PDB file of C-alpha atoms in Angstrom:
ATOM      1  CA  UNK A   1     -28.565  23.687  56.700  1.00 59.00           C
ATOM      2  CA  UNK A   2     -29.649  20.057  56.503  1.00 57.00           C
ATOM      3  CA  UNK A   3     -30.967  20.634  52.961  1.00 57.00           C
ATOM      4  CA  UNK A   4     -27.619  22.088  51.899  1.00 58.00           C
ATOM      5  CA  UNK A   5     -25.757  19.107  53.308  1.00 51.00           C
ATOM      6  CA  UNK A   6     -28.117  16.734  51.498  1.00 52.00           C
ATOM      7  CA  UNK A   7     -27.602  18.591  48.202  1.00 48.00           C
ATOM      8  CA  UNK A   8     -23.815  18.497  48.677  1.00 51.00           C
ATOM      9  CA  UNK A   9     -23.941  14.754  49.353  1.00 46.00           C
ATOM     10  CA  UNK A  10     -26.035  14.155  46.226  1.00 45.00           C
ATOM     11  CA  UNK A  11     -23.616  16.175  44.076  1.00 50.00           C
ATOM     12  CA  UNK A  12     -20.661  14.293  45.548  1.00 50.00           C
ATOM     13  CA  UNK A  13     -22.315  10.948  44.834  1.00 48.00           C
ATOM     14  CA  UNK A  14     -23.118  12.039  41.267  1.00 49.00           C
ATOM     15  CA  UNK A  15     -19.491  13.071  40.712  1.00 50.00           C
ATOM     16  CA  UNK A  16     -18.179   9.803  42.113  1.00 51.00           C
ATOM     17  CA  UNK A  17     -20.643   7.833  39.989  1.00 57.00           C
ATOM     18  CA  UNK A  18     -19.512   9.643  36.843  1.00 60.00           C
ATOM     19  CA  UNK A  19     -15.838   9.032  37.637  1.00 70.00           C
ATOM     20  CA  UNK A  20     -16.564   5.367  38.322  1.00 77.00           C
ATOM     21  CA  UNK A  21     -18.431   5.082  35.005  1.00 81.00           C
ATOM     22  CA  UNK A  22     -15.511   6.663  33.111  1.00 81.00           C
ATOM     23  CA  UNK A  23     -12.977   4.382  34.826  1.00 87.00           C
ATOM     24  CA  UNK A  24     -15.069   1.352  33.944  1.00 90.00           C
ATOM     25  CA  UNK A  25     -15.411   2.463  30.316  1.00 92.00           C
ATOM     26  CA  UNK A  26     -11.668   3.133  30.042  1.00 92.00           C
ATOM     27  CA  UNK A  27     -10.865  -0.327  31.398  1.00 91.00           C
ATOM     28  CA  UNK A  28     -13.272  -1.864  28.899  1.00 94.00           C
ATOM     29  CA  UNK A  29     -11.715   0.119  26.021  1.00 94.00           C
ATOM     30  CA  UNK A  30      -8.215  -1.040  26.977  1.00 92.00           C
ATOM     31  CA  UNK A  31      -9.378  -4.659  27.183  1.00 94.00           C
ATOM     32  CA  UNK A  32     -11.077  -4.503  23.791  1.00 95.00           C
ATOM     33  CA  UNK A  33      -8.045  -2.853  22.163  1.00 94.00           C
ATOM     34  CA  UNK A  34      -5.824  -5.717  23.359  1.00 93.00           C
ATOM     35  CA  UNK A  35      -8.312  -8.245  21.990  1.00 94.00           C
ATOM     36  CA  UNK A  36      -8.516  -6.361  18.686  1.00 94.00           C
ATOM     37  CA  UNK A  37      -4.727  -6.371  18.256  1.00 93.00           C
ATOM     38  CA  UNK A  38      -4.707 -10.112  18.961  1.00 93.00           C
ATOM     39  CA  UNK A  39      -7.208 -10.733  16.145  1.00 94.00           C
ATOM     40  CA  UNK A  40      -4.995  -8.886  13.657  1.00 95.00           C
ATOM     41  CA  UNK A  41      -1.748 -10.868  13.826  1.00 94.00           C
ATOM     42  CA  UNK A  42      -0.397  -9.941  10.372  1.00 96.00           C
ATOM     43  CA  UNK A  43      -1.188  -7.795   7.374  1.00 97.00           C
ATOM     44  CA  UNK A  44       0.136  -6.772   3.991  1.00 97.00           C
ATOM     45  CA  UNK A  45      -0.529  -3.379   2.384  1.00 97.00           C
ATOM     46  CA  UNK A  46       0.140  -1.723  -0.957  1.00 97.00           C
ATOM     47  CA  UNK A  47      -0.735   1.871  -1.735  1.00 96.00           C
ATOM     48  CA  UNK A  48       0.262   5.432  -2.486  1.00 96.00           C
ATOM     49  CA  UNK A  49       0.742   8.441  -0.253  1.00 95.00           C
ATOM     50  CA  UNK A  50       0.923  12.087  -1.279  1.00 93.00           C
ATOM     51  CA  UNK A  51       1.522  15.464   0.276  1.00 91.00           C
ATOM     52  CA  UNK A  52       0.268  18.789  -1.043  1.00 85.00           C
ATOM     53  CA  UNK A  53       2.427  19.955  -3.954  1.00 80.00           C
ATOM     54  CA  UNK A  54       4.432  16.712  -4.197  1.00 84.00           C
ATOM     55  CA  UNK A  55       4.256  13.676  -6.474  1.00 89.00           C
ATOM     56  CA  UNK A  56       2.604  10.567  -4.947  1.00 91.00           C
ATOM     57  CA  UNK A  57       4.937   7.847  -3.688  1.00 94.00           C
ATOM     58  CA  UNK A  58       4.057   4.164  -3.891  1.00 96.00           C
ATOM     59  CA  UNK A  59       4.811   1.844  -0.984  1.00 96.00           C
ATOM     60  CA  UNK A  60       4.297  -1.681   0.308  1.00 97.00           C
ATOM     61  CA  UNK A  61       4.299  -2.838   3.919  1.00 97.00           C
ATOM     62  CA  UNK A  62       4.145  -6.218   5.670  1.00 97.00           C
ATOM     63  CA  UNK A  63       3.746  -6.837   9.407  1.00 97.00           C
ATOM     64  CA  UNK A  64       3.697  -9.987  11.506  1.00 96.00           C
ATOM     65  CA  UNK A  65       3.254 -10.010  15.277  1.00 92.00           C
ATOM     66  CA  UNK A  66       4.912  -9.531  17.582  1.00 88.00           C
ATOM     67  CA  UNK A  67       7.490  -7.332  15.856  1.00 87.00           C
ATOM     68  CA  UNK A  68       8.467  -8.152  12.262  1.00 95.00           C
ATOM     69  CA  UNK A  69       8.141  -5.394   9.658  1.00 96.00           C
ATOM     70  CA  UNK A  70       9.122  -4.748   6.055  1.00 97.00           C
ATOM     71  CA  UNK A  71       8.437  -1.577   4.097  1.00 97.00           C
ATOM     72  CA  UNK A  72       9.414  -0.568   0.564  1.00 97.00           C
ATOM     73  CA  UNK A  73       9.217   2.856  -1.046  1.00 95.00           C
ATOM     74  CA  UNK A  74       8.817   2.716  -4.833  1.00 93.00           C
ATOM     75  CA  UNK A  75      10.822   4.633  -7.453  1.00 88.00           C
ATOM     76  CA  UNK A  76      12.322   7.162  -7.544  1.00 89.00           C
ATOM     77  CA  UNK A  77      13.229   6.487  -3.881  1.00 90.00           C
ATOM     78  CA  UNK A  78      13.507   2.689  -4.329  1.00 94.00           C
ATOM     79  CA  UNK A  79      14.434   1.751  -0.771  1.00 96.00           C
ATOM     80  CA  UNK A  80      13.470  -1.136   1.515  1.00 97.00           C
ATOM     81  CA  UNK A  81      13.702  -1.400   5.309  1.00 97.00           C
ATOM     82  CA  UNK A  82      13.079  -4.705   7.091  1.00 98.00           C
ATOM     83  CA  UNK A  83      13.240  -5.779  10.750  1.00 97.00           C
ATOM     84  CA  UNK A  84      13.292  -9.525  11.397  1.00 96.00           C
ATOM     85  CA  UNK A  85      13.037  -9.207  15.179  1.00 93.00           C
ATOM     86  CA  UNK A  86      16.808  -9.050  15.696  1.00 93.00           C
ATOM     87  CA  UNK A  87      18.358  -7.091  12.814  1.00 96.00           C
ATOM     88  CA  UNK A  88      17.473  -4.179  10.573  1.00 97.00           C
ATOM     89  CA  UNK A  89      18.130  -4.446   6.845  1.00 98.00           C
ATOM     90  CA  UNK A  90      18.303  -1.484   4.479  1.00 97.00           C
ATOM     91  CA  UNK A  91      18.370  -2.071   0.723  1.00 97.00           C
ATOM     92  CA  UNK A  92      18.876   0.969  -1.503  1.00 97.00           C
ATOM     93  CA  UNK A  93      18.247   0.057  -5.139  1.00 96.00           C
ATOM     94  CA  UNK A  94      19.063   3.555  -6.389  1.00 90.00           C
ATOM     95  CA  UNK A  95      22.760   3.207  -5.473  1.00 93.00           C
ATOM     96  CA  UNK A  96      22.903  -0.611  -5.125  1.00 96.00           C
ATOM     97  CA  UNK A  97      23.785  -0.594  -1.443  1.00 97.00           C
ATOM     98  CA  UNK A  98      22.789  -3.204   1.156  1.00 97.00           C
ATOM     99  CA  UNK A  99      23.315  -2.644   4.907  1.00 97.00           C
ATOM    100  CA  UNK A 100      22.719  -4.979   7.827  1.00 97.00           C
ATOM    101  CA  UNK A 101      22.367  -3.290  11.233  1.00 96.00           C
ATOM    102  CA  UNK A 102      23.127  -5.448  14.260  1.00 95.00           C
ATOM    103  CA  UNK A 103      21.011  -4.487  17.259  1.00 93.00           C
ATOM    104  CA  UNK A 104      22.519  -3.335  20.553  1.00 92.00           C
ATOM    105  CA  UNK A 105      19.746  -0.892  21.453  1.00 91.00           C
ATOM    106  CA  UNK A 106      17.991  -0.962  24.797  1.00 90.00           C
ATOM    107  CA  UNK A 107      14.364  -2.174  24.571  1.00 88.00           C
ATOM    108  CA  UNK A 108      13.059   1.354  25.158  1.00 84.00           C
ATOM    109  CA  UNK A 109      15.282   2.936  22.516  1.00 89.00           C
ATOM    110  CA  UNK A 110      14.610   0.096  20.067  1.00 89.00           C
ATOM    111  CA  UNK A 111      10.852   0.652  20.258  1.00 85.00           C
ATOM    112  CA  UNK A 112      11.256   4.356  19.447  1.00 84.00           C
ATOM    113  CA  UNK A 113      13.746   3.659  16.664  1.00 90.00           C
ATOM    114  CA  UNK A 114      11.452   1.152  14.949  1.00 90.00           C
ATOM    115  CA  UNK A 115       8.501   3.526  15.233  1.00 86.00           C
ATOM    116  CA  UNK A 116      10.519   6.282  13.543  1.00 89.00           C
ATOM    117  CA  UNK A 117      11.883   3.971  10.835  1.00 92.00           C
ATOM    118  CA  UNK A 118       8.581   2.413   9.810  1.00 92.00           C
ATOM    119  CA  UNK A 119       6.261   5.396  10.367  1.00 87.00           C
ATOM    120  CA  UNK A 120       6.145   6.201   6.604  1.00 84.00           C
ATOM    121  CA  UNK A 121       4.702   2.717   5.932  1.00 89.00           C
ATOM    122  CA  UNK A 122       2.152   2.345   8.730  1.00 87.00           C
ATOM    123  CA  UNK A 123      -1.147   4.214   8.320  1.00 90.00           C
ATOM    124  CA  UNK A 124      -3.171   5.035  11.410  1.00 92.00           C
ATOM    125  CA  UNK A 125      -5.770   2.490  12.419  1.00 93.00           C
ATOM    126  CA  UNK A 126      -4.007  -0.860  12.148  1.00 93.00           C
ATOM    127  CA  UNK A 127      -2.887  -1.000  15.778  1.00 87.00           C
ATOM    128  CA  UNK A 128      -4.129   0.371  19.067  1.00 86.00           C
ATOM    129  CA  UNK A 129      -3.231   4.060  19.515  1.00 84.00           C
ATOM    130  CA  UNK A 130      -0.269   4.779  21.760  1.00 76.00           C
ATOM    131  CA  UNK A 131      -1.484   7.016  24.571  1.00 75.00           C
ATOM    132  CA  UNK A 132      -0.166   7.589  28.099  1.00 75.00           C
ATOM    133  CA  UNK A 133      -1.834   5.972  31.071  1.00 73.00           C
ATOM    134  CA  UNK A 134      -3.338   9.318  32.115  1.00 81.00           C
ATOM    135  CA  UNK A 135      -5.938   9.450  29.359  1.00 86.00           C
ATOM    136  CA  UNK A 136      -9.628  10.244  29.453  1.00 91.00           C
ATOM    137  CA  UNK A 137     -12.513   8.640  27.596  1.00 93.00           C
ATOM    138  CA  UNK A 138     -16.018   9.690  26.686  1.00 93.00           C
ATOM    139  CA  UNK A 139     -18.819   8.390  24.539  1.00 95.00           C
ATOM    140  CA  UNK A 140     -19.485  10.268  21.314  1.00 94.00           C
ATOM    141  CA  UNK A 141     -20.882   9.907  17.777  1.00 92.00           C
ATOM    142  CA  UNK A 142     -19.315   9.975  14.327  1.00 94.00           C
ATOM    143  CA  UNK A 143     -20.696  10.058  10.742  1.00 93.00           C
ATOM    144  CA  UNK A 144     -19.361   6.502  10.343  1.00 94.00           C
ATOM    145  CA  UNK A 145     -20.535   5.266  13.740  1.00 94.00           C
ATOM    146  CA  UNK A 146     -23.688   6.102  15.700  1.00 93.00           C
ATOM    147  CA  UNK A 147     -21.796   4.851  18.753  1.00 96.00           C
ATOM    148  CA  UNK A 148     -18.149   5.777  19.290  1.00 97.00           C
ATOM    149  CA  UNK A 149     -15.653   6.641  21.997  1.00 97.00           C
ATOM    150  CA  UNK A 150     -13.066   9.405  22.135  1.00 96.00           C
ATOM    151  CA  UNK A 151      -9.732   8.770  23.841  1.00 95.00           C
ATOM    152  CA  UNK A 152      -7.817  11.938  24.658  1.00 93.00           C
ATOM    153  CA  UNK A 153      -4.638  12.881  26.474  1.00 91.00           C
ATOM    154  CA  UNK A 154      -1.915  15.473  26.722  1.00 88.00           C
ATOM    155  CA  UNK A 155       1.463  14.216  25.551  1.00 81.00           C
ATOM    156  CA  UNK A 156       4.858  15.911  25.562  1.00 75.00           C
ATOM    157  CA  UNK A 157       8.467  15.135  24.768  1.00 68.00           C
ATOM    158  CA  UNK A 158      11.042  16.191  27.370  1.00 69.00           C
ATOM    159  CA  UNK A 159      11.650  19.931  27.118  1.00 70.00           C
ATOM    160  CA  UNK A 160       8.683  20.491  24.776  1.00 73.00           C
ATOM    161  CA  UNK A 161       5.201  21.894  25.301  1.00 78.00           C
ATOM    162  CA  UNK A 162       2.397  19.367  25.568  1.00 83.00           C
ATOM    163  CA  UNK A 163       0.108  18.450  22.684  1.00 88.00           C
ATOM    164  CA  UNK A 164      -3.549  17.511  22.984  1.00 92.00           C
ATOM    165  CA  UNK A 165      -4.300  14.298  21.099  1.00 94.00           C
ATOM    166  CA  UNK A 166      -7.727  12.713  20.622  1.00 95.00           C
ATOM    167  CA  UNK A 167      -8.643   9.453  18.862  1.00 96.00           C
ATOM    168  CA  UNK A 168     -12.184   8.605  17.784  1.00 97.00           C
ATOM    169  CA  UNK A 169     -12.933   4.872  17.655  1.00 97.00           C
ATOM    170  CA  UNK A 170     -16.086   2.981  16.642  1.00 97.00           C
ATOM    171  CA  UNK A 171     -17.846   1.235  19.513  1.00 96.00           C
ATOM    172  CA  UNK A 172     -17.593  -1.626  20.361  1.00 95.00           C
ATOM    173  CA  UNK A 173     -15.135  -2.858  17.667  1.00 95.00           C
ATOM    174  CA  UNK A 174     -12.833   0.156  18.276  1.00 96.00           C
ATOM    175  CA  UNK A 175     -12.081   0.675  14.584  1.00 97.00           C
ATOM    176  CA  UNK A 176     -10.084   3.853  13.973  1.00 97.00           C
ATOM    177  CA  UNK A 177     -12.232   6.728  12.648  1.00 97.00           C
ATOM    178  CA  UNK A 178     -10.060   9.803  13.134  1.00 97.00           C
ATOM    179  CA  UNK A 179      -7.339  11.560  15.072  1.00 96.00           C
ATOM    180  CA  UNK A 180      -7.061  15.205  16.065  1.00 95.00           C
ATOM    181  CA  UNK A 181      -3.899  16.863  17.390  1.00 94.00           C
ATOM    182  CA  UNK A 182      -3.927  20.365  18.831  1.00 93.00           C
ATOM    183  CA  UNK A 183      -0.464  21.947  18.763  1.00 92.00           C
ATOM    184  CA  UNK A 184       0.739  24.415  21.429  1.00 90.00           C
ATOM    185  CA  UNK A 185       0.062  27.345  19.074  1.00 90.00           C
ATOM    186  CA  UNK A 186      -3.547  26.239  18.617  1.00 90.00           C
ATOM    187  CA  UNK A 187      -3.097  24.666  15.162  1.00 94.00           C
ATOM    188  CA  UNK A 188      -5.320  21.619  14.669  1.00 95.00           C
ATOM    189  CA  UNK A 189      -3.973  18.678  12.663  1.00 96.00           C
ATOM    190  CA  UNK A 190      -6.415  15.923  11.701  1.00 97.00           C
ATOM    191  CA  UNK A 191      -6.382  12.461  10.166  1.00 97.00           C
ATOM    192  CA  UNK A 192      -9.752  11.368   8.747  1.00 97.00           C
ATOM    193  CA  UNK A 193     -10.926   7.980   7.496  1.00 97.00           C
ATOM    194  CA  UNK A 194     -12.597   8.312   4.090  1.00 97.00           C
ATOM    195  CA  UNK A 195     -12.908   4.624   3.117  1.00 97.00           C
ATOM    196  CA  UNK A 196     -12.648   1.356   5.061  1.00 97.00           C
ATOM    197  CA  UNK A 197     -11.815  -2.288   4.453  1.00 97.00           C
ATOM    198  CA  UNK A 198     -13.861  -4.604   6.688  1.00 96.00           C
ATOM    199  CA  UNK A 199     -13.678  -8.350   7.331  1.00 95.00           C
ATOM    200  CA  UNK A 200     -16.497 -10.110   9.150  1.00 94.00           C
ATOM    201  CA  UNK A 201     -14.356 -13.137  10.012  1.00 93.00           C
ATOM    202  CA  UNK A 202     -12.263 -11.104  12.454  1.00 94.00           C
ATOM    203  CA  UNK A 203     -14.949  -8.497  13.220  1.00 94.00           C
ATOM    204  CA  UNK A 204     -12.975  -5.358  12.461  1.00 95.00           C
ATOM    205  CA  UNK A 205     -12.408  -2.635   9.892  1.00 96.00           C
ATOM    206  CA  UNK A 206      -9.193  -0.844   8.917  1.00 97.00           C
ATOM    207  CA  UNK A 207      -8.717   2.351   6.892  1.00 97.00           C
ATOM    208  CA  UNK A 208      -8.390   2.068   3.120  1.00 97.00           C
ATOM    209  CA  UNK A 209      -8.196   5.803   2.454  1.00 97.00           C
ATOM    210  CA  UNK A 210      -7.003   8.456   4.907  1.00 97.00           C
ATOM    211  CA  UNK A 211      -6.796  12.206   4.432  1.00 97.00           C
ATOM    212  CA  UNK A 212      -4.652  14.663   6.400  1.00 97.00           C
ATOM    213  CA  UNK A 213      -5.826  18.167   7.309  1.00 96.00           C
ATOM    214  CA  UNK A 214      -4.136  21.230   8.814  1.00 96.00           C
ATOM    215  CA  UNK A 215      -6.287  24.186   9.883  1.00 93.00           C
ATOM    216  CA  UNK A 216      -9.170  22.685   7.920  1.00 92.00           C
ATOM    217  CA  UNK A 217      -7.185  22.383   4.671  1.00 95.00           C
ATOM    218  CA  UNK A 218      -6.530  19.015   2.992  1.00 95.00           C
ATOM    219  CA  UNK A 219      -2.739  18.617   2.812  1.00 96.00           C
ATOM    220  CA  UNK A 220      -2.318  14.949   1.898  1.00 95.00           C
ATOM    221  CA  UNK A 221      -3.783  11.473   1.638  1.00 96.00           C
ATOM    222  CA  UNK A 222      -2.923   7.780   1.748  1.00 96.00           C
ATOM    223  CA  UNK A 223      -4.863   5.303  -0.392  1.00 97.00           C
ATOM    224  CA  UNK A 224      -4.402   1.535  -0.123  1.00 97.00           C
ATOM    225  CA  UNK A 225      -4.985  -0.510  -3.285  1.00 97.00           C
ATOM    226  CA  UNK A 226      -4.282  -3.808  -1.482  1.00 97.00           C
ATOM    227  CA  UNK A 227      -5.233  -4.754   2.080  1.00 97.00           C
ATOM    228  CA  UNK A 228      -4.636  -8.357   3.212  1.00 97.00           C
ATOM    229  CA  UNK A 229      -5.470  -9.138   6.825  1.00 97.00           C
ATOM    230  CA  UNK A 230      -3.862 -12.121   8.582  1.00 97.00           C
ATOM    231  CA  UNK A 231      -1.928 -13.476   5.568  1.00 97.00           C
ATOM    232  CA  UNK A 232       0.772 -16.129   6.083  1.00 96.00           C
ATOM    233  CA  UNK A 233       4.112 -14.300   6.169  1.00 96.00           C
ATOM    234  CA  UNK A 234       7.152 -16.610   6.521  1.00 94.00           C
ATOM    235  CA  UNK A 235      10.364 -15.495   8.220  1.00 91.00           C
ATOM    236  CA  UNK A 236      12.200 -14.917   4.939  1.00 93.00           C
ATOM    237  CA  UNK A 237       9.707 -12.142   4.200  1.00 96.00           C
ATOM    238  CA  UNK A 238      11.637 -10.086   6.751  1.00 97.00           C
ATOM    239  CA  UNK A 239      15.190 -11.532   6.649  1.00 96.00           C
ATOM    240  CA  UNK A 240      16.744 -10.029   3.544  1.00 96.00           C
ATOM    241  CA  UNK A 241      19.820 -11.030   1.534  1.00 95.00           C
ATOM    242  CA  UNK A 242      21.907  -8.692  -0.604  1.00 96.00           C
ATOM    243  CA  UNK A 243      21.148  -8.850  -4.337  1.00 96.00           C
ATOM    244  CA  UNK A 244      24.066  -9.705  -6.578  1.00 95.00           C
ATOM    245  CA  UNK A 245      26.264  -6.727  -7.420  1.00 96.00           C
ATOM    246  CA  UNK A 246      25.260  -4.620  -4.381  1.00 97.00           C
ATOM    247  CA  UNK A 247      27.807  -3.030  -2.042  1.00 97.00           C
ATOM    248  CA  UNK A 248      27.446  -4.834   1.299  1.00 97.00           C
ATOM    249  CA  UNK A 249      28.196  -3.374   4.718  1.00 96.00           C
ATOM    250  CA  UNK A 250      27.431  -4.098   8.362  1.00 96.00           C
ATOM    251  CA  UNK A 251      26.790  -1.527  11.068  1.00 96.00           C
ATOM    252  CA  UNK A 252      25.611  -1.588  14.701  1.00 95.00           C
ATOM    253  CA  UNK A 253      22.677   0.173  16.298  1.00 92.00           C
ATOM    254  CA  UNK A 254      23.682   1.493  19.729  1.00 91.00           C
ATOM    255  CA  UNK A 255      22.133   3.811  22.274  1.00 81.00           C
ATOM    256  CA  UNK A 256      23.299   7.414  22.263  1.00 70.00           C
ATOM    257  CA  UNK A 257      26.185   8.308  24.539  1.00 50.00           C
ATOM    258  CA  UNK A 258      25.215   8.844  28.124  1.00 44.00           C
ATOM    259  CA  UNK A 259      22.049   6.732  27.922  1.00 43.00           C
TER     260      UNK A 259
END
């Protein structure tokens, strides 16, 4: 009886020790991700993205912390979106239309709106992954990193089934190496880093080529021809003015009714 109690106590201590180790590692990962974001205060990108069966589309993107963004899709789309921290600008060169959106969104809705608007311009790996507080972490390995960590969590929109999302990050710099999403029907969607751009001065790497996979099949890729980290980006990079001859209009961004 005494031996059984001793064994139970040892197992309990081992379990507690493992949980404590994971909690400590997770806290360290969060701290390092904040520090990493602070080292990358601005960037400018130029590249092309393609999906299976479609023509590649060129794009440019500029970002300056804490929340200024400008993205342009090349011809034949020829459209620019820019957020200067207070207003959204949309310039459509195809039909010579320029729209200024005044912001009356709540902070929560604004964050989601900006994520949706600029998602086509922002490859994975330039900012810390957005995961809920109830995430788990474990040490792992990767072909690009003998030491890495995997952050995983279940995420779900209201009224939808949960997805399993896992990010693999190089340790200890926490450079993005890949993302795997398991859909409710079991389909696995992956983003893989094929090439990187690294800068010793700020001790980090960012993706230069990413491929997208569904059920093990390559369905698209994004390749960056230009990667500038921490360039000087003045305010007028993000505050746009209507070109001569464009139709000009002003609209307002508001929360949906009932929110």
